[in-house]
Coordinates of C-alpha atoms and ligand atoms in Angstrom, one line a residue:
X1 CA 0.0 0.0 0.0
X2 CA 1.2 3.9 -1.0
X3 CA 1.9 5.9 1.8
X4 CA -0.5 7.7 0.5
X5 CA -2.9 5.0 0.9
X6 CA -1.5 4.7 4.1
X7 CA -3.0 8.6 5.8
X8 CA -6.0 8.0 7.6
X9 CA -6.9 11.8 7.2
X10 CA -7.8 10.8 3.1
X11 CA -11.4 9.7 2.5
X12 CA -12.4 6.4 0.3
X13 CA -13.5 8.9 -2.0
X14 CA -9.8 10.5 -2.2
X15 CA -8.1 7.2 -2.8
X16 CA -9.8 6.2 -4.9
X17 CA -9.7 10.1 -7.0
X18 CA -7.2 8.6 -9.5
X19 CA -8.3 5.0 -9.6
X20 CA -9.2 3.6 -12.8
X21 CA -13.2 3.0 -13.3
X22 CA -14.5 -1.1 -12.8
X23 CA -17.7 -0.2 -14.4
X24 CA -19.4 2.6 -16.8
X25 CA -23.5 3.0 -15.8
X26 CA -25.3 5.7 -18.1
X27 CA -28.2 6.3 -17.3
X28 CA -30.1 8.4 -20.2
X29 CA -28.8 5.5 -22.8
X30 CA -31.5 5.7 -24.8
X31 CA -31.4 9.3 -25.3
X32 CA -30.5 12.2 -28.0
X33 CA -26.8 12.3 -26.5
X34 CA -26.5 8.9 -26.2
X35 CA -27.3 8.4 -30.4
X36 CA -25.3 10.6 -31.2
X37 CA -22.3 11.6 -29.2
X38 CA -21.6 9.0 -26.8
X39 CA -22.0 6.2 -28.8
X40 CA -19.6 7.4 -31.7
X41 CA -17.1 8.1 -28.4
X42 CA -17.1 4.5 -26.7
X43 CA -16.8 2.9 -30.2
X44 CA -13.5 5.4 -31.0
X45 CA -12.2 4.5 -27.6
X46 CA -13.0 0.4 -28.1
X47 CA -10.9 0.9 -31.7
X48 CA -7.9 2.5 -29.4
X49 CA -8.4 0.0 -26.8
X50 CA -9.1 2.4 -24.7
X51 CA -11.8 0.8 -22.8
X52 CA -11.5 -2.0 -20.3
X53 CA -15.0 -2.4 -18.1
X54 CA -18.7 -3.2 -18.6
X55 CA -21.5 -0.4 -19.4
X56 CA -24.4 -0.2 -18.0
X57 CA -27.1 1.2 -19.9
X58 CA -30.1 2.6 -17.7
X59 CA -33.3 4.3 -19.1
X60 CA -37.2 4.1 -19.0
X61 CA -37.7 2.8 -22.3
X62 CA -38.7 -0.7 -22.7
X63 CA -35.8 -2.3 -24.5
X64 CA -34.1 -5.7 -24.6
X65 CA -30.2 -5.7 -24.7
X66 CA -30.4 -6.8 -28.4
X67 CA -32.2 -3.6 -29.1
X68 CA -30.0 -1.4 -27.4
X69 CA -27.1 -2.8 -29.7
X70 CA -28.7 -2.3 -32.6
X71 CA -29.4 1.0 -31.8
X72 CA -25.6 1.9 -30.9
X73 CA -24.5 0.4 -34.1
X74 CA -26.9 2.4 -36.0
X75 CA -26.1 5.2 -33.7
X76 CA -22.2 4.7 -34.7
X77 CA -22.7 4.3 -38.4
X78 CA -25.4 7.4 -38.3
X79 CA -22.1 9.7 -36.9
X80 CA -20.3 8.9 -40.1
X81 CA -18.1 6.3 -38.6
X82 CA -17.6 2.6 -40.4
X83 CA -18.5 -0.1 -38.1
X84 CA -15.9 -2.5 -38.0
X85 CA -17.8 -5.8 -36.5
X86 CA -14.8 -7.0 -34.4
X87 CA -14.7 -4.0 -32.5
X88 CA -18.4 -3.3 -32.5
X89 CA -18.6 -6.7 -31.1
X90 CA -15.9 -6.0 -28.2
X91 CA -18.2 -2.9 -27.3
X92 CA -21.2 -4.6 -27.4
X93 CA -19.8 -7.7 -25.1
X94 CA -19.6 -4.7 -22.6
X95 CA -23.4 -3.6 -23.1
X96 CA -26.1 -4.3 -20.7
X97 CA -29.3 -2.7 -19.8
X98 CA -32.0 -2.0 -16.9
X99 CA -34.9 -0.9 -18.1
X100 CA -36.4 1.8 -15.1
X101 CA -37.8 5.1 -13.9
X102 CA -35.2 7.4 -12.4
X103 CA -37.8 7.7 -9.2
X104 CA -38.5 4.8 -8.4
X105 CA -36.0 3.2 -5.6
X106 CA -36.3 -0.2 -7.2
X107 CA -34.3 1.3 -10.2
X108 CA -31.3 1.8 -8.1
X109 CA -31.6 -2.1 -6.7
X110 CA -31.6 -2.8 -10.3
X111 CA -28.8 -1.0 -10.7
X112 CA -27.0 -2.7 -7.7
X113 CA -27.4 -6.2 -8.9
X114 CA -25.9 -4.9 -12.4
X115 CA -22.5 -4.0 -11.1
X116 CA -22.8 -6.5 -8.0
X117 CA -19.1 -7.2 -7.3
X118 CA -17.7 -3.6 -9.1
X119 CA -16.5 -0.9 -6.3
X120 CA -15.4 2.1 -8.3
X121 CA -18.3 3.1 -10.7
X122 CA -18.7 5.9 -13.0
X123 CA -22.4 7.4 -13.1
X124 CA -23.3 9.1 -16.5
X125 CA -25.7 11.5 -16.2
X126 CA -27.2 12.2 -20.0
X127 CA -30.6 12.9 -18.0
X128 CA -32.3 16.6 -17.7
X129 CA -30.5 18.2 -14.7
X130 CA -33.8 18.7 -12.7
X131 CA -33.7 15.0 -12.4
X132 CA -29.8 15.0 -11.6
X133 CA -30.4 15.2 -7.0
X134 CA -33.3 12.3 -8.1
X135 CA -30.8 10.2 -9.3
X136 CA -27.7 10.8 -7.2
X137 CA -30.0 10.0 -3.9
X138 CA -31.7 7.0 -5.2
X139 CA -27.8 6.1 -6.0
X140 CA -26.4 6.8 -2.1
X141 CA -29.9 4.8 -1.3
X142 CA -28.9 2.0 -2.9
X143 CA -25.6 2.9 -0.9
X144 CA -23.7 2.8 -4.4
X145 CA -21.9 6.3 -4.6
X146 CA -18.8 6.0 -1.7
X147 CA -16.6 4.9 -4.2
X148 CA -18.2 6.5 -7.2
X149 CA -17.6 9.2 -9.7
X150 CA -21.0 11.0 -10.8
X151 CA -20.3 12.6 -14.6
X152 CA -23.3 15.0 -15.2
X153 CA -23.8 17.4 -18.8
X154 CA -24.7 21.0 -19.5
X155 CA -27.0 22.8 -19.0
X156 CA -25.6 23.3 -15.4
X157 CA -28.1 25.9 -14.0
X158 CA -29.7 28.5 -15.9
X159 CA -28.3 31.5 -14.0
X160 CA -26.3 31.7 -10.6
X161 CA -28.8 30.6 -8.2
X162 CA -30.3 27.6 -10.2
X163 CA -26.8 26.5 -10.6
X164 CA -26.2 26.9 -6.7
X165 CA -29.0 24.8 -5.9
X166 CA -28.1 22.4 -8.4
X167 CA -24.1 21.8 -6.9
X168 CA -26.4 21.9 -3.6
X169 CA -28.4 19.1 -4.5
X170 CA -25.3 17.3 -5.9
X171 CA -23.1 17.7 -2.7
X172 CA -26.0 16.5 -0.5
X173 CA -24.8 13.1 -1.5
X174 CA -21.3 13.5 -3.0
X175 CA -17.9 15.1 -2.1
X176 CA -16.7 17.5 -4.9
X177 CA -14.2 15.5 -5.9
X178 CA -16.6 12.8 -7.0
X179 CA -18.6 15.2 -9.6
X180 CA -16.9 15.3 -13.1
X181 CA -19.3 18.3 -15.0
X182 CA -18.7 18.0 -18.8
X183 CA -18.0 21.2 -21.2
X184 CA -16.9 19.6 -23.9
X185 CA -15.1 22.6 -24.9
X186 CA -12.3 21.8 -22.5
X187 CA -12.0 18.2 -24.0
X188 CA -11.1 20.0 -27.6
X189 CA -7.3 19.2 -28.2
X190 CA -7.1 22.6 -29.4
X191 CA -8.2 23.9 -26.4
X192 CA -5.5 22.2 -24.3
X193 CA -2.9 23.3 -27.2
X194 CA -3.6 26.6 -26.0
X195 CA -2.1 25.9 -22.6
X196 CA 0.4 24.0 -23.8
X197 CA 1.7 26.1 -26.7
X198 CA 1.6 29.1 -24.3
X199 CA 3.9 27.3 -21.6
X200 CA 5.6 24.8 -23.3
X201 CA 7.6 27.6 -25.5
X202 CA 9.9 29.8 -24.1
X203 CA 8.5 32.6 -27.1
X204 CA 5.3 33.0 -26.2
X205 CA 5.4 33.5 -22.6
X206 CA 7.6 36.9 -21.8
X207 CA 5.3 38.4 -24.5
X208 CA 1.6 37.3 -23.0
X209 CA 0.8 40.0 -21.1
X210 CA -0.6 43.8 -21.0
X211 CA 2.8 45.2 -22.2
X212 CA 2.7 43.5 -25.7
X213 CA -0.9 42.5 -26.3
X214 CA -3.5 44.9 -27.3
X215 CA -6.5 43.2 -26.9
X216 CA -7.9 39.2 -27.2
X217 CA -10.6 38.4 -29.2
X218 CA -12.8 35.2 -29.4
X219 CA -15.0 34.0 -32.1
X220 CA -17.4 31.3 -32.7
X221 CA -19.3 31.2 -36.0
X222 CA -21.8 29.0 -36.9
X223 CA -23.2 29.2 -40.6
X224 CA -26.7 27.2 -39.5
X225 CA -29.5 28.7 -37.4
X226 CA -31.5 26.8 -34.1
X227 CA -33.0 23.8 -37.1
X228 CA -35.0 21.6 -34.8
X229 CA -33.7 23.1 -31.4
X230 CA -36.3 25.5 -31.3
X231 CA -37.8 24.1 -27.8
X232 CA -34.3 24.0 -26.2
X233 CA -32.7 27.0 -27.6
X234 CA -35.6 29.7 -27.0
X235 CA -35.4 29.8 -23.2
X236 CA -31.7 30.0 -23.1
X237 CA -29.9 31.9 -25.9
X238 CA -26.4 32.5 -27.0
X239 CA -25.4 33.7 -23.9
X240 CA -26.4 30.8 -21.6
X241 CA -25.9 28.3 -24.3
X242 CA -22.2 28.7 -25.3
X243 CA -20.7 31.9 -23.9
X244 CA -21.3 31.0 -19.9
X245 CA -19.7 28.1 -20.7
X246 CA -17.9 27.3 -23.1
X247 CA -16.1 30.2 -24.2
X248 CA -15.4 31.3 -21.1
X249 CA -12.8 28.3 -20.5
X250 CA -11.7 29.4 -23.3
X251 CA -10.7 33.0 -22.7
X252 CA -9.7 31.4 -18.8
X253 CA -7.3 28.8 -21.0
X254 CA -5.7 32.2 -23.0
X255 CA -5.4 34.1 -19.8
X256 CA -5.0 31.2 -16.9
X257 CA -1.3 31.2 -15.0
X258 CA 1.0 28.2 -15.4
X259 CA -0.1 25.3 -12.9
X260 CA 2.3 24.9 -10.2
X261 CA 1.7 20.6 -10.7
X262 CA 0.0 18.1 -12.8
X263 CA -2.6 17.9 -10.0
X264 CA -6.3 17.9 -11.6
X265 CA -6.8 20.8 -8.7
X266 CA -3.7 22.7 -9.4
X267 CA -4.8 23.1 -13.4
X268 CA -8.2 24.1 -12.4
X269 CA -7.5 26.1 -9.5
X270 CA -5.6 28.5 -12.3
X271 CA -8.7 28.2 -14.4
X272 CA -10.6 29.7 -11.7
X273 CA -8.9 31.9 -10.5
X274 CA -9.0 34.1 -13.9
X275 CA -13.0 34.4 -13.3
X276 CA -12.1 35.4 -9.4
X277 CA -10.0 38.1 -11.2
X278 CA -12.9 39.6 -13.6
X279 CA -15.6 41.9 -12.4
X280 CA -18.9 41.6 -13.3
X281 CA -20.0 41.8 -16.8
X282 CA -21.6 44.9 -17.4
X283 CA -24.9 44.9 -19.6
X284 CA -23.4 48.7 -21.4
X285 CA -20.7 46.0 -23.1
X286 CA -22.9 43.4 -24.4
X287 CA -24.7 43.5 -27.2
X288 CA -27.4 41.3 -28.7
X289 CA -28.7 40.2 -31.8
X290 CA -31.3 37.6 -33.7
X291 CA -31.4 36.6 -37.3
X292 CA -34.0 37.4 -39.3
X293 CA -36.4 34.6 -39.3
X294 CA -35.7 33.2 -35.9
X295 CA -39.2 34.0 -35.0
X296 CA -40.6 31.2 -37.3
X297 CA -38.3 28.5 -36.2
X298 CA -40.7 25.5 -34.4
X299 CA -41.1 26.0 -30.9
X300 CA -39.6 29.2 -30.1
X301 CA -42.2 32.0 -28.4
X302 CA -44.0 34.4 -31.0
X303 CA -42.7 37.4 -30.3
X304 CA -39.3 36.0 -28.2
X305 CA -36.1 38.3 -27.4
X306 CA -33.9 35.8 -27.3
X307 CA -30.1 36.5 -28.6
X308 CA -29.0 34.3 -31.1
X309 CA -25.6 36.0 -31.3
X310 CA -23.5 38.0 -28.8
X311 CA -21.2 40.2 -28.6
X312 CA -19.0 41.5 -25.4
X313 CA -16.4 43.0 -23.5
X314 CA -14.6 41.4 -20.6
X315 CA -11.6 42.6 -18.3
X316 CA -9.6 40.5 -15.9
X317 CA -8.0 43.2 -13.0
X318 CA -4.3 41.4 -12.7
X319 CA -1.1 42.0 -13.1
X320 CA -1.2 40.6 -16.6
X321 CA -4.1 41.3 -18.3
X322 CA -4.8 44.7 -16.6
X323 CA -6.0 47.3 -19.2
X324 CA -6.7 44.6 -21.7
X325 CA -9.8 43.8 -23.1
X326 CA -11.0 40.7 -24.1
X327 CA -13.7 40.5 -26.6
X328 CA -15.9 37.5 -27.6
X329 CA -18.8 37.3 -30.6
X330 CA -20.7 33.9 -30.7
X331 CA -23.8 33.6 -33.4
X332 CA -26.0 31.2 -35.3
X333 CA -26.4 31.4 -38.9
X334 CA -23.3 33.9 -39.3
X335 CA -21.2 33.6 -42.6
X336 CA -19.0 31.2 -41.7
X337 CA -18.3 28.2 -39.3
X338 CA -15.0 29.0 -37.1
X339 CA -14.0 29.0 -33.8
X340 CA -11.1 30.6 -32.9
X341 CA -8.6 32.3 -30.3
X342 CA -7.1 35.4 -31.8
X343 CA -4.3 37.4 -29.9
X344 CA -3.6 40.9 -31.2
X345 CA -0.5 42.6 -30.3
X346 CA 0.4 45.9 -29.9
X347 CA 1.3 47.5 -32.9
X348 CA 5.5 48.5 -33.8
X349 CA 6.1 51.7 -33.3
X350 CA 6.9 53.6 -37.1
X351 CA 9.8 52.0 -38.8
X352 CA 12.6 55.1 -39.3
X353 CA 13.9 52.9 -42.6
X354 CA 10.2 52.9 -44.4
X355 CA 8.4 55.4 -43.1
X356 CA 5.8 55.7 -45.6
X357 CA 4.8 52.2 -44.0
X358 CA 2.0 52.4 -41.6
X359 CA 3.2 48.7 -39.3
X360 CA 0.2 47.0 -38.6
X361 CA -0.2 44.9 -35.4
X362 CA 0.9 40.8 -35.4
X363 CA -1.5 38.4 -34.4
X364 CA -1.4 35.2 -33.0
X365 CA -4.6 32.5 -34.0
X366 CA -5.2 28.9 -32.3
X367 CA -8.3 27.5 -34.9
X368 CA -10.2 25.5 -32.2
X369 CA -12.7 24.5 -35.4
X370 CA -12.7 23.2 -38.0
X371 CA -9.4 22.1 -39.0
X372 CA -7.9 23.2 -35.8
X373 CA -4.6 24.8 -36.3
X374 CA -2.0 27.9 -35.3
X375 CA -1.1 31.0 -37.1
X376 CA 1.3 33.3 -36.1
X377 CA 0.6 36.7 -38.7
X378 CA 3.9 38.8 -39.1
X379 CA 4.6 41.4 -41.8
X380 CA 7.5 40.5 -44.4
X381 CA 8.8 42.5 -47.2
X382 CA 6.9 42.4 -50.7
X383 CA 9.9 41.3 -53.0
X384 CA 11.2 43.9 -54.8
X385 CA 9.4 46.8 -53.4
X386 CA 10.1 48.8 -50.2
X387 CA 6.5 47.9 -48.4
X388 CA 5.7 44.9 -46.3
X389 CA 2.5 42.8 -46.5
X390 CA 1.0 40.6 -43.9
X391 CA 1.7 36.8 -44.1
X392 CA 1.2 33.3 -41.7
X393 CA 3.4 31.7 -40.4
X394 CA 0.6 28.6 -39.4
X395 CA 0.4 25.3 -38.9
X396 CA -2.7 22.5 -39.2
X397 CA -2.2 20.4 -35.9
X398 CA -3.7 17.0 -37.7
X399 CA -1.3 17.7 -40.2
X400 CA 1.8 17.5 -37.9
X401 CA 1.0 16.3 -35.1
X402 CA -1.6 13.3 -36.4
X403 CA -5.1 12.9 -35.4
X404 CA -6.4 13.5 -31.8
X405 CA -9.2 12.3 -30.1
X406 CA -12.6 13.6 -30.0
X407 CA -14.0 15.9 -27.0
X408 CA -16.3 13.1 -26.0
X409 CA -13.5 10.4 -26.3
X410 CA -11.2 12.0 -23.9
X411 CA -13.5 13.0 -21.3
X412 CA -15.5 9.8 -21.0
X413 CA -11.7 8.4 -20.9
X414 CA -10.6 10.3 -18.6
X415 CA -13.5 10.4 -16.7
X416 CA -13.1 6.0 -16.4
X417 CA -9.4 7.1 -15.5
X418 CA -10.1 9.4 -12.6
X419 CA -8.7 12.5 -14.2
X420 CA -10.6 15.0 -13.3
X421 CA -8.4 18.5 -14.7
X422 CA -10.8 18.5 -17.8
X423 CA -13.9 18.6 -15.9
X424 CA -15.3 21.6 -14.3
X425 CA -15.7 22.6 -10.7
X426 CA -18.4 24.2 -8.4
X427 CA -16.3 27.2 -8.1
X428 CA -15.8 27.7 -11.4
X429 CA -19.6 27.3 -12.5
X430 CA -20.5 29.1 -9.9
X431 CA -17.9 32.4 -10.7
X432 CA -18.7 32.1 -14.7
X433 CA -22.4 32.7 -13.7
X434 CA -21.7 35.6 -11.1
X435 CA -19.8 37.4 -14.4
X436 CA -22.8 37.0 -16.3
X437 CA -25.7 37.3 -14.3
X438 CA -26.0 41.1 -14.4
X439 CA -26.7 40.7 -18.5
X440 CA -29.0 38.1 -17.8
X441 CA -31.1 40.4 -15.5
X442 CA -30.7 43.6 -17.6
X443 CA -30.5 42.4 -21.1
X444 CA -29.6 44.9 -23.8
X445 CA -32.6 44.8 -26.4
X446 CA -32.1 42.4 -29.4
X447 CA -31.2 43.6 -32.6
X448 CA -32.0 41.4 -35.6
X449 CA -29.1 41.0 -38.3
X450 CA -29.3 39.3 -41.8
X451 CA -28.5 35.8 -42.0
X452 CA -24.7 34.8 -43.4
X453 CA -23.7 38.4 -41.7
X454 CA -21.4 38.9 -39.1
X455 CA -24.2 40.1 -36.8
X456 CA -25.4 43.5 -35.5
X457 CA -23.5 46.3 -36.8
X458 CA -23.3 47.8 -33.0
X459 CA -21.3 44.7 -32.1
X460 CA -18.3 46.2 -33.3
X461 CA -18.8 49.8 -31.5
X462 CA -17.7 47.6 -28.4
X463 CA -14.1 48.2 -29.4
X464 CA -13.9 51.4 -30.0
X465 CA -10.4 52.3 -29.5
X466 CA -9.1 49.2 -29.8
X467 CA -8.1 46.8 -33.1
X468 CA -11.6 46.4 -34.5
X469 CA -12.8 42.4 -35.3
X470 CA -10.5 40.6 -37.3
X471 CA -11.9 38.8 -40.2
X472 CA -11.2 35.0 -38.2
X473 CA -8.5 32.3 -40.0
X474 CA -9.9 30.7 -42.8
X475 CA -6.9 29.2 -44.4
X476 CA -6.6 25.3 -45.4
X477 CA -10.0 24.6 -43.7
X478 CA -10.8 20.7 -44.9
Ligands
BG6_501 C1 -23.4 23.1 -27.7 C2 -24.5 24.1 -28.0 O1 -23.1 23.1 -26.3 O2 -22.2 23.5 -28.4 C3 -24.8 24.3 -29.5 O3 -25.7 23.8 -27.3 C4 -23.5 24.5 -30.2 O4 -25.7 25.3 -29.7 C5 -22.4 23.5 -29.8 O5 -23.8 24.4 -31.6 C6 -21.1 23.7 -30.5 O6 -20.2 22.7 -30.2 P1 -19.2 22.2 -31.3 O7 -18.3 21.2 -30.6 O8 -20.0 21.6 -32.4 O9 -18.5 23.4 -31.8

């Protein structure tokens, strides 16, 4: 036994942090996610060998076992991926199924008999979180969460205080360390590249700060509107949907501090404490639009004011970012599809050789999608003329560094594994809603934009004074 092992200050639960998974239960198998996400990602990670317990299916429909692997194949073939029948058939070996309601106690004996003989379960939550404190007591109940880790999805809350009482109803039955929340965002490899580009080149770091960058601006573009989300999508908006969330780690990935150790803590402790360092969003830097035509989309109100593109400021008051704004745009059915991390520099001062030229700023781009990749923009001298021109110095990840896993893949990996420094904590739900809340409760009104534009026109008022938006990286998208 570890000396570690050996402390009798450490709870179960803390051994047992980093200890690989003995069983997978998900309850919500049947669902939306299910078909197509998780699936696709247990398949990807049976093809790696990634994968090394049983699943447990759980849901209310009345399936056999048979039916609930034909559905995953079709599932996995319906995400675009060719079934190969030898590993299909590993992953199915794996499969099993309880058919139950998530409030009835009997579920959770059903659930106990399942994984009779397994001690370190992961619970997957694909359920609707107003069911999430159901589950998790019917769970300690059936006395199965002391060794457990609980993995639960977005939506987490719907503002600050529904997200308090939902890390409330959690913790009634579970230590923090036992709740893995998913944004996928933070499983994108080019998410983590942004950390470890940042810190893992001596170049990058004296330079990422208030003295050389002007301003940081994130953008993600989608080229389709709200389809057959309607329901979902009207009651929350851009805001609530991708910019509470997911673009926030984001910006906390650009702007976060080295980690002091590969601790899952230690990584998201820096995470965190970028939000601690931002004050509130204020509602005179925000600014909201809807495409034209959202109003007929199925299921969303009549005459709704819901933002289906944002656009804001945000400041972090520290040593390094003090004075620098951060600006992020998200929209549906904008020109383009890109997501992207854009740092602007300040610009050279005027060049006493050319001074006809007017230097223009460099840039520096991590393309989180598609085609994730990293351009460095620099000015170089046109051949044969005294003038410069802007050029990229860039780089397609999959191209030189080989194919990495999906979001899905690595988190429900990790999740099996016990690593929990891609999952996200109370504190850090709870700060990213504080920042917001203030827009929520005093909304700008919305402005509508044409489809395939690049929003409201007021978006770009926001930086006044500052680089205006930069057309985003659209180079050797496949
Ligand atoms: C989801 C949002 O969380 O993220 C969607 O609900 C959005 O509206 C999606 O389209 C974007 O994720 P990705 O990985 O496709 O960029």
């Amino acid at each position: 036994m570890s000396p570690r092992n050996l402390d009798p200050h450490r709870s179960a639960v803390e051994m047992n942090a980093n200890e690989p998974a003995d069983v997978m239960v998900i309850f919500g198998i049947t669902g939306d996610l299910a078909r197509k996400m998780t699936f696709r990602a247990l398949y990807r990670l049976e093809r790696r060998k990634k994968l090394e317990c049983p699943i447990v299916g759980v849901a209310i429909d009345d399936w056999s076992r048979d039916h609930l692997i034909e559905h995953g194949r079709q599932a996995i073939a319906d995400s675009g991926e060719t079934v190969d029948d030898a590993v299909f058939g590993r992953l199915a070996a794996r499969l099993s199924y309880v058919v139950g309601d998530y409030t009835a106690p009997e579920t959770y004996q059903l659930v106990a008999e399942a994984i009779s003989g397994k001690n370190k379960p992961v619970f997957y939550l694909e359920i609707p979180p107003f069911l999430f404190g159901r589950v998790v007591q019917g769970l300690a109940d059936a006395d199965l969460t002391k060794n457990a880790r609980v993995v639960v999805e977005k939506p987490f809350g719907h503002d600050l205080e529904s997200a308090r009482v939902l890390n409330a109803d959690l913790r009634m039955v579970l230590d923090e360390d036992q709740i893995l929340r998913i944004d996928h965002f933070l499983g994108k490899e080019p998410a983590m590249d942004i950390m470890f580009l940042r810190f893992a080149n001596s170049i990058f770091e004296p330079i990422w700060d208030r003295n050389n960058i002007a301003s940081v601006q994130i953008t993600m573009a989608e080229n389709f509107g709200v389809e057959d989300r309607g329901q979902f999508y009207d009651p929350v908006g851009a805001m609530r949907d991708v910019v509470q969330n997911h673009l926030l780690q984001l910006l906390a990935l650009v702007a976060m501090e080295p980690p002091a150790s590969a601790d899952a803590d230690a990584i998201r402790r820096r995470r965190v404490d970028v939000f601690r360092a931002m004050p509130d969003l204020r509602p005179s830097n925000y600014v909201r639009g809807q495409y034209d035509g959202y109003l007929d989309v199925k299921g969303v109100a009549p005459e709704s004011t819901t933002e289906t593109f944002c656009a804001l400021r945000l400041d972090i008051d520290n040593w390094r970012w003090s004075g620098v704004p951060f600006f992020i745009r998200a929209g549906k059915n904008l020109g383009t599809k890109v997501t992207e991390v854009r740092v602007v520099f300040k610009k050279p001062p005027k060049l006493a050789f050319a001074p006809h030229l007017a230097p223009d700023a460099n840039h520096f781009v991590i393309r989180i999608d598609p085609t994730p990749g990293a351009s460095l923009g620099v000015r170089a001298k046109k051949p044969g003329e005294r003038a410069t021109r802007g050029v990229d110095l860039s780089l397609i990840f999959s191209q030189a560094l080989g194919q990495a896993p999906e979001p899905y893949e690595r988190l429900l990996s990790d999740a099996l594994a016990g690593d929990r420094s891609l999952f996200t904590g109370e504190a850090t739900i709870e700060e990213t809603w504080r920042l917001v809340q203030p827009l929520l409760d005093n909304p700008p009104p919305v402005i509508p934009y044409e489809k395939g534009s690049w929003g409201p026109k007021e978006a770009d008022k926001l930086l006044r004074g500052y680089p205006s938006w930069q057309d985003p990286w659209l180079d050797r998208i496949s």
